[in-house]
Amino acid sequence: MACLQPVTTFSLEEDPSRAQRIVVLRIEYARQLEADGDVQAARAVYTEALRTFPFEEAQCPKLWEEAAALEERHGDLSQARQILQNAVRISKDAKLVDALLRLESVAERRGAYASHGDYVNRLREVYKEVLKVHTLVVEYWLRFAKLEEDEGQVARAQALLSMCAQSFSSEATRLFKVSISRRYDMLEDVDRVWARRVGLQRRCIKRAEAEGTLQEEEPKMDKLLYDLLESVWSDYRYEALHWRTAVLMETTEVPSDLGTTLSRALARWSEAVEGVHQYYASLNKEDSTHVGRLRSTFKTLIERERILLKQSVGLEEGKNSFDEAQVLQQWVKLLLSPLVGEWGRLEVLYGDAKSLEEVKSVASQSTGKKRTRLFKNRA
């Protein structure tokens, strides 16, 4: 052990890489001190290392873990907790969050909490603290929501997942001009959260079936699925409007189709629609009411989106020339086409001539009115 003692005199502040190597030796020295019964000396080694290690320039989760483990082994859970709380504020290593949550579980088993409710409230505090630092780590949001669901707090779980989806969607929007690849990595996490939200509501519906309260839960699922489609479509719309801006820099003509630039956004939209469709279809193979529910969703979305797209492209009643309005109407029709197209596919599969005609009628509304003829040919 004497051969390791000099490492306590080496500075950890000058070179981050060197500090990481030296701290490994300090940890080993502290372990040997503890094994020899000198807990105070071991604690002093960890305290000094934590005080001087350059955490802003390098990571060393093992140092935090070992320092907390020493306190836990010798019965000071409060000090161990304090060390790990400091750790999760400074380090982004997930193992430290896991260590803190495990410590709280140990504390409950040792009777540190007056009730299970106190323990759960403590876990809530931990997750809130973690999410202040790790806001864009989806796993912590999902685990926090799972805690609330396990405690029977479904509304809280859904609220957390909703906040997560909104935060990640906002970040994905920010990333659009930074990196498309990173944007879609973020949107993949958004989709995970939506899948968890739908799964949670499905479990609520199963419980409601057993309790005879299904009429209370089904409308919640309808609203959730509508919100899902609206969210995915909004992500498409954001990209589509930027694509339009890029097109207008090269030509004044309206393209005949959406091209390939929007392929990922369109694929994600189609997958979302298919997922919603499959959910409704799975409810009852003999019942076609799911078609009506999905049809209603499409109609509501189309009505809303047509207004938003008109505003976005600058189409205002009475404020555009006839020719300008015609071009802008073509843009609205093109940008809205993926939504109208999905509705049309639904009607091809399940509708009739009347419903197909309605789709055509709605689609044609985007083409605008014909020019009024002031002077007609007279015979």
C-alpha atoms as one frame of an Amber mdcrd trajectory, in Angstrom:
protein
   0.000   0.000   0.000   2.884   2.363   0.714   3.815   2.328  -2.953   0.417
   3.841  -3.831   0.515   6.631  -1.271   2.515   9.041  -3.496  -0.355   9.164
  -6.035  -2.267  11.342  -3.575   0.299  14.088  -4.126  -0.012  14.137  -7.929
  -2.103  17.015  -9.276  -5.364  16.154 -11.058  -5.944  19.647 -12.401  -3.240
  20.103 -15.024  -3.902  17.388 -17.634  -7.367  15.734 -17.954  -5.954  12.597
 -19.594  -3.302  12.225 -16.908  -5.917  12.923 -14.233  -7.998   9.965 -15.409
  -4.996   7.659 -15.087  -3.986   8.962 -11.673  -7.492   8.763 -10.240  -7.596
   5.021 -10.981  -4.601   4.624  -8.697  -6.211   6.814  -6.052  -9.310   4.636
  -6.091  -7.154   1.562  -5.574  -5.328   3.311  -2.730  -8.648   4.221  -1.065
  -9.836   0.620  -1.357  -6.701  -0.613   0.387  -7.116   1.970   3.161 -10.693
   0.809   3.690  -9.619  -2.845   3.713  -7.098  -1.999   6.431  -9.860  -0.399
   8.506  -8.911   3.240   7.937 -12.262   4.425   6.576 -11.603   8.075   7.396
  -8.400   8.067   5.361 -10.168   6.360   2.445 -12.939   8.943   2.619 -10.355
  11.734   2.574  -8.791  10.319  -0.596 -12.167  10.324  -2.382 -13.067  13.789
  -1.101  -9.844  15.304  -2.385 -10.138  13.530  -5.736 -13.717  14.756  -6.209
 -12.664  18.276  -5.282  -9.780  18.515  -7.745 -10.745  16.282 -10.695 -11.342
  18.362 -13.893 -14.922  17.204 -14.538 -15.541  19.989 -17.054 -12.895  18.507
 -19.332 -13.038  14.781 -18.578 -15.395  12.131 -17.252 -14.784   9.724 -14.400
 -18.063   8.101 -13.280 -16.136   5.392 -11.443 -14.835   7.965  -8.956 -18.366
   9.030  -8.027 -19.545   5.432  -7.772 -16.670   4.341  -5.549 -17.007   7.340
  -3.229 -20.744   6.720  -2.813 -20.244   2.973  -2.373 -17.834   3.613   0.505
 -20.457   5.660   2.346 -23.149   3.079   1.644 -21.029   0.222   2.955 -20.479
   2.086   6.191 -24.088   3.066   6.719 -24.140   6.713   5.680 -26.842   6.602
   3.008 -27.399  10.340   3.286 -23.807  11.101   2.309 -23.882   8.479  -0.444
 -27.032  10.106  -1.809 -25.419  13.544  -1.733 -22.420  12.292  -3.680 -24.568
  10.694  -6.373 -26.857  13.722  -6.595 -23.815  15.860  -7.292 -22.684  13.261
  -9.806 -25.838  13.332 -11.930 -25.689  17.131 -12.047 -22.148  17.047 -13.406
 -21.765  13.804 -15.354 -23.920  12.570 -18.230 -23.119   8.921 -17.540 -26.325
   6.886 -17.196 -24.691   4.514 -14.720 -24.685   7.269 -12.110 -28.429   7.771
 -12.451 -28.908   4.027 -12.074 -26.679   4.066  -8.998 -28.735   6.833  -7.397
 -32.022   5.044  -8.070 -30.607   1.791  -6.720 -29.457   3.612  -3.593 -32.977
   4.904  -2.989 -34.261   1.335  -3.301 -31.716   0.234  -0.691 -32.791   3.090
   1.566 -36.425   1.966   1.356 -35.522  -1.621   2.231 -33.565  -0.368   5.238
 -36.575   1.558   6.483 -35.356   5.043   5.629 -38.842   6.092   4.488 -41.924
   6.311   6.679 -44.150   5.016   3.882 -44.094   3.754   0.320 -45.585   7.083
  -0.717 -42.580   8.918   0.694 -40.291   6.623  -1.270 -42.194   7.263  -4.501
 -42.109  11.008  -3.906 -38.360  10.753  -3.445 -38.026   8.921  -6.768 -40.056
  11.673  -8.401 -37.614  14.234  -7.036 -34.713  12.209  -8.392 -36.204  11.977
 -11.883 -37.032  15.687 -11.928 -33.463  16.498 -10.963 -32.100  14.107 -13.580
 -34.288  15.578 -16.330 -33.001  19.067 -15.617 -29.588  17.855 -16.758 -30.541
  15.056 -19.163 -33.569  16.681 -20.799 -32.998  14.923 -24.118 -32.367  11.409
 -22.804 -35.591   9.641 -23.686 -34.967   6.674 -21.402 -35.319   8.773 -18.249
 -38.654  10.182 -19.422 -39.912   6.678 -20.174 -38.778   5.345 -16.809 -40.354
   8.267 -14.952 -43.626   7.655 -16.795 -43.415   3.935 -15.979 -43.044   4.803
 -12.293 -46.235   6.872 -12.439 -48.109   4.143 -14.301 -46.992   1.510 -11.792
 -48.332   3.751  -9.026 -51.685   4.002 -10.785 -51.102   7.614 -11.845 -52.007
   7.246 -15.514 -52.778  10.933 -16.036 -49.351  11.855 -14.681 -47.697   9.266
 -16.900 -49.447  10.598 -19.998 -48.569  14.179 -19.049 -44.894  13.265 -18.738
 -44.890  11.479 -22.080 -46.662  14.417 -23.694 -44.049  16.833 -22.320 -41.310
  14.547 -23.579 -42.761  14.329 -27.096 -43.129  18.106 -27.262 -39.579  18.727
 -26.024 -38.071  16.247 -28.459 -40.183  17.526 -31.369 -38.991  21.065 -30.664
 -35.400  19.855 -30.631 -35.977  17.980 -33.902 -37.230  21.225 -35.426 -34.086
  23.006 -34.270 -31.939  20.254 -35.763 -33.531  20.577 -39.213 -31.000  23.208
 -40.280 -28.161  21.474 -38.434 -28.375  17.825 -39.493 -31.213  15.871 -41.104
 -29.721  12.661 -39.739 -29.757  13.998 -36.182 -33.262  15.364 -36.725 -34.553
  11.907 -37.588 -32.686  10.319 -34.705 -34.616  12.709 -32.476 -37.896  11.992
 -34.274 -37.259   8.281 -33.754 -37.284   8.983 -30.024 -40.485  10.985 -30.486
 -42.051   7.952 -32.160 -40.965   5.748 -29.238 -42.747   8.105 -26.876 -45.913
   8.084 -28.968 -45.829   4.282 -29.049 -45.562   4.279 -25.259 -48.495   6.705
 -24.985 -50.682   4.540 -27.200 -49.638   1.395 -25.322 -50.490   3.030 -22.004
 -53.948   4.012 -23.231 -54.543   0.514 -24.606 -53.858  -0.881 -21.141 -56.341
   1.619 -19.731 -58.945   0.428 -22.230 -58.400  -3.206 -21.234 -58.937  -2.317
 -17.588 -61.995  -0.283 -18.526 -63.479  -3.272 -20.366 -63.198  -5.342 -17.207
 -64.661  -2.549 -15.080 -67.457  -1.620 -17.481 -66.212   1.941 -18.029 -65.127
   1.612 -21.651 -67.156   4.634 -22.759 -64.823   6.845 -20.718 -61.581   5.559
 -22.227 -62.343   5.104 -25.942 -62.734   8.859 -26.627 -59.350   9.395 -24.958
 -57.779   6.986 -27.427 -59.478   8.714 -30.363 -58.074  12.047 -29.183 -54.628
  10.533 -28.627 -54.489   9.024 -32.117 -55.657  12.295 -33.636 -52.900  14.116
 -31.746 -50.389  11.544 -32.999 -51.321  12.088 -36.638 -51.416  15.844 -36.157
 -47.923  15.781 -34.640 -46.406  13.691 -37.435 -48.151  15.765 -40.074 -46.860
  18.980 -38.474 -43.318  17.629 -38.771 -43.980  16.932 -42.459 -45.515  20.379
 -42.970 -42.471  22.069 -41.470 -40.157  20.330 -43.941 -42.562  20.775 -46.846
 -42.738  24.543 -46.407 -38.943  24.777 -46.292 -38.794  22.632 -49.422 -41.224
  25.026 -51.137 -38.979  27.955 -50.234 -36.030  26.164 -51.829 -38.056  25.408
 -54.983 -39.125  29.045 -55.343 -35.481  30.082 -55.419 -35.091  28.152 -58.685
 -38.459  28.377 -60.434 -41.882  30.011 -60.248 -43.612  26.878 -61.507 -45.406
  24.578 -59.091 -43.865  21.055 -59.248 -46.067  18.192 -60.359 -45.146  16.136
 -57.290 -43.280  16.345 -53.983 -40.111  14.755 -55.352 -37.657  12.850 -53.173
 -36.496  15.534 -50.751 -39.456  14.878 -48.463 -39.279  11.080 -48.708 -38.412
  10.512 -45.033 -41.130  12.845 -43.803 -43.668  11.205 -46.123 -42.628   7.688
 -45.102 -43.018   8.606 -41.438 -46.461  10.050 -42.149 -47.578   6.912 -43.998
 -46.290   4.690 -41.183 -48.209   6.720 -38.606 -51.429   6.448 -40.606 -50.915
   2.712 -41.065 -50.345   2.269 -37.336 -53.540   4.116 -36.460 -55.451   2.183
 -39.102 -54.188  -1.150 -37.776 -55.163  -0.220 -34.229 -58.729   0.603 -35.214
 -58.979  -2.483 -37.426 -57.796  -4.706 -34.554 -60.659  -3.707 -32.280 -63.234
  -5.864 -34.031 -62.688  -7.657 -37.315 -66.449  -7.810 -37.913 -67.026  -4.136
 -37.133 -66.282  -1.421 -39.695 -66.858   1.531 -37.344 -63.089   2.080 -37.295
 -63.380   3.315 -40.886 -65.747   6.039 -39.784 -63.465   7.044 -36.938 -60.433
   7.287 -39.209 -62.469   9.056 -41.886 -63.539  11.644 -39.322 -59.913  12.135
 -38.301 -58.847  12.762 -41.900 -61.662  15.249 -42.517 -60.857  17.220 -39.381
 -57.155  17.295 -40.190 -57.747  18.348 -43.799 -60.016  21.205 -42.768 -57.457
  22.423 -40.245 -54.427  21.959 -42.475 -55.923  23.682 -45.494 -56.348  26.828
 -43.404 -52.805  26.592 -42.014 -51.257  25.980 -45.422 -53.126  28.886 -46.984
 -51.798  31.141 -44.260 -48.292  29.735 -44.652 -48.087  30.313 -48.412 -49.682
  33.770 -48.176 -53.076  32.998 -49.699 -55.626  35.442 -48.291 -59.163  36.080
 -49.451 -59.313  39.255 -51.512 -55.610  40.089 -51.124 -54.083  38.167 -54.030
 -54.416  38.746 -57.747 -56.306  36.061 -59.636 -53.161  34.572 -61.193 -51.256
  34.689 -57.912 -54.152  33.029 -56.092 -54.276  30.245 -58.680 -50.586  29.463
 -58.164 -50.904  29.536 -54.389 -53.941  27.243 -54.555 -51.859  24.778 -56.554
 -49.214  24.878 -53.839 -51.810  24.210 -51.143 -53.166  21.278 -53.130 -49.687
  19.813 -53.629 -48.602  20.200 -50.006 -51.898  18.795 -48.749 -51.824  15.828
 -51.148 -50.266  13.260 -48.738 -53.144  13.798 -46.319 -55.845  13.684 -48.977
 -54.071  10.688 -50.516 -54.250   8.653 -47.297 -57.937   9.431 -46.971 -58.433
   8.383 -50.584 -56.673   5.056 -49.962 -58.967   4.431 -47.018 -62.034   5.001
 -49.183 -60.685   2.790 -51.974 -60.415  -0.067 -49.471 -63.576   0.468 -47.437
 -65.667   3.210 -48.980 -68.193   3.432 -51.788 -68.764   5.610 -54.812 -70.239
   8.366 -52.662 -67.288   8.514 -50.255 -64.794   8.448 -53.137 -66.612  11.329
 -54.752 -66.355  13.233 -51.477 -62.570  12.786 -51.489 -62.416  14.149 -55.044
 -64.589  17.073 -54.041 -62.410  17.944 -51.056 -59.256  17.644 -53.158 -60.675
  19.961 -55.808 -61.392  22.638 -53.202 -57.689  23.449 -53.251 -57.731  24.537
 -56.884 -59.667  27.731 -56.270 -62.367  29.446 -58.258 -62.338  30.073 -61.969
 -61.905  33.604 -63.316 -65.229  35.414 -63.629 -66.063  36.201 -67.245 -67.257
  39.811 -67.447 -68.069  39.734 -71.142 -69.722  36.614 -72.459 -70.037  35.865
 -76.128 -73.453  36.844 -77.340 -75.187  35.107 -80.147
